[in-house]
Coordinates of C-alpha atoms in Angstrom, one line a residue:
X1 CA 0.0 0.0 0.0
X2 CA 1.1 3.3 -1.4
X3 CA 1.6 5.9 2.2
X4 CA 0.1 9.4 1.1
X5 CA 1.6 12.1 0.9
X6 CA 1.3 15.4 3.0
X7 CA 1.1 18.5 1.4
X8 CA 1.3 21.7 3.0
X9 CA -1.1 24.1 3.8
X10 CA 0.3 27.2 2.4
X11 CA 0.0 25.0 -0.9
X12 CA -3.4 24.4 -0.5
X13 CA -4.7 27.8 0.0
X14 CA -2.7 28.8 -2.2
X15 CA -4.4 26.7 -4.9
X16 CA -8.0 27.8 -3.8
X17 CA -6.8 30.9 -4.2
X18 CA -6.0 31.1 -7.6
X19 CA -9.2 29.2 -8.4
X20 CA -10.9 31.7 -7.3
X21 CA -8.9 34.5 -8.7
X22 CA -9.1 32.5 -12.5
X23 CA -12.8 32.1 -11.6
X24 CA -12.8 35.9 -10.7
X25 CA -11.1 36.7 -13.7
X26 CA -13.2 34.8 -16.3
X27 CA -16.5 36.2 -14.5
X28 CA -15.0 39.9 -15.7
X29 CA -13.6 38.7 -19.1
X30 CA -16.7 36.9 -20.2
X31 CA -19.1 40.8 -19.1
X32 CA -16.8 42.7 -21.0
X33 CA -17.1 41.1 -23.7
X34 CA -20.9 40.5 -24.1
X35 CA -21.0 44.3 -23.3
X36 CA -18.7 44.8 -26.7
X37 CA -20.7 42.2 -28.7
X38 CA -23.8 43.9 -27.4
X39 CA -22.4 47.7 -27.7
X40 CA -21.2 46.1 -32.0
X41 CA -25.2 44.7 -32.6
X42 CA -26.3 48.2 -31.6
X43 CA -23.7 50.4 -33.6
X44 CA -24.3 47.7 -36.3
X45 CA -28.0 48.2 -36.3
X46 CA -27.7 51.8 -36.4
X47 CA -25.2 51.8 -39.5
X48 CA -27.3 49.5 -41.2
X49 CA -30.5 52.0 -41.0
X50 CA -29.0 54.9 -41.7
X51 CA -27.8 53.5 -44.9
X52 CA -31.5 52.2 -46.2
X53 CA -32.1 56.2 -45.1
X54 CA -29.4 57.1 -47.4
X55 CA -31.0 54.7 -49.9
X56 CA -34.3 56.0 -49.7
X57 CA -33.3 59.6 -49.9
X58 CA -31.4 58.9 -53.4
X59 CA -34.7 56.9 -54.3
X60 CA -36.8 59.9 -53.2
X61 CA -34.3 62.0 -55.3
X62 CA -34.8 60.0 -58.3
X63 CA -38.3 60.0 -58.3
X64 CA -39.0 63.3 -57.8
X65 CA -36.1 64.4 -60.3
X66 CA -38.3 61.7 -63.2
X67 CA -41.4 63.4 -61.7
X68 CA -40.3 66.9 -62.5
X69 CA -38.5 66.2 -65.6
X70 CA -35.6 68.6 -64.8
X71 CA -33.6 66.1 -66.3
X72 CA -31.0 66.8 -63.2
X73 CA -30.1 70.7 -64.2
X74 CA -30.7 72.5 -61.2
X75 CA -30.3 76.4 -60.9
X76 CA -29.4 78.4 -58.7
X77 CA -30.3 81.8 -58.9
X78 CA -28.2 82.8 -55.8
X79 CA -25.0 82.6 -57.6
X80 CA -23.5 85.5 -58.6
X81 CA -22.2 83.7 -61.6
X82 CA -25.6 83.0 -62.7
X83 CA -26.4 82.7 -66.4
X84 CA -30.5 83.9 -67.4
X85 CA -29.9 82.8 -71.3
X86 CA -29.1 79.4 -70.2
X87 CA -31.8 78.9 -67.7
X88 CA -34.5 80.7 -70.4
X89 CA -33.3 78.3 -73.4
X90 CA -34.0 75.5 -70.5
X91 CA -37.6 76.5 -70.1
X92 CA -38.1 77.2 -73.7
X93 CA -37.4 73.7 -74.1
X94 CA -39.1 72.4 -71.6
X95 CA -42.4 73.7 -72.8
X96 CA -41.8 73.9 -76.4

């Protein structure tokens, strides 16, 4: 028969303790990162409506631009370099 063998008590707390401190540790890893994963779904959601806004405002855009028939020339009669004959031969064809 084998005799067993003492080990000391220092060792043995020793061991609980860093049990506990892994367990400790892996408790704090595995919140963090369910926070990030969580904090990622939300910032992923987000990006991924404000592009179907960005899709539905060029859509908008397009359909009000075929709508309109301006044919995408767009005037704008605040600039000082502003040219009238060009934007009168524009309605002149757009009603003749």
């Amino acid at each position: 028969m084998s005799q067993v063998r003492q080990v000391s008590s220092l060792f043995k707390i020793a061991r609980w303790g860093v049990l506990g401190v892994g367990l400790s540790y892996g408790f704090v890893h595995a919140r963090t990162l369910h926070k990030d994963a969580q904090v990622k779904r939300i910032e992923d959601a987000y990006a991924r409506k404000v592009a179907l806004i960005e899709e539905a405002k060029k859509k908008f855009a397009d359909l009000n631009a075929a709508k309109n028939g301006s044919g995408g020339e767009q005037f704008n009669f605040e600039d000082p370099n502003f040219d009238a004959d060009k934007w009168v031969k524009h309605l002149e064809s757009k009603f003749n």
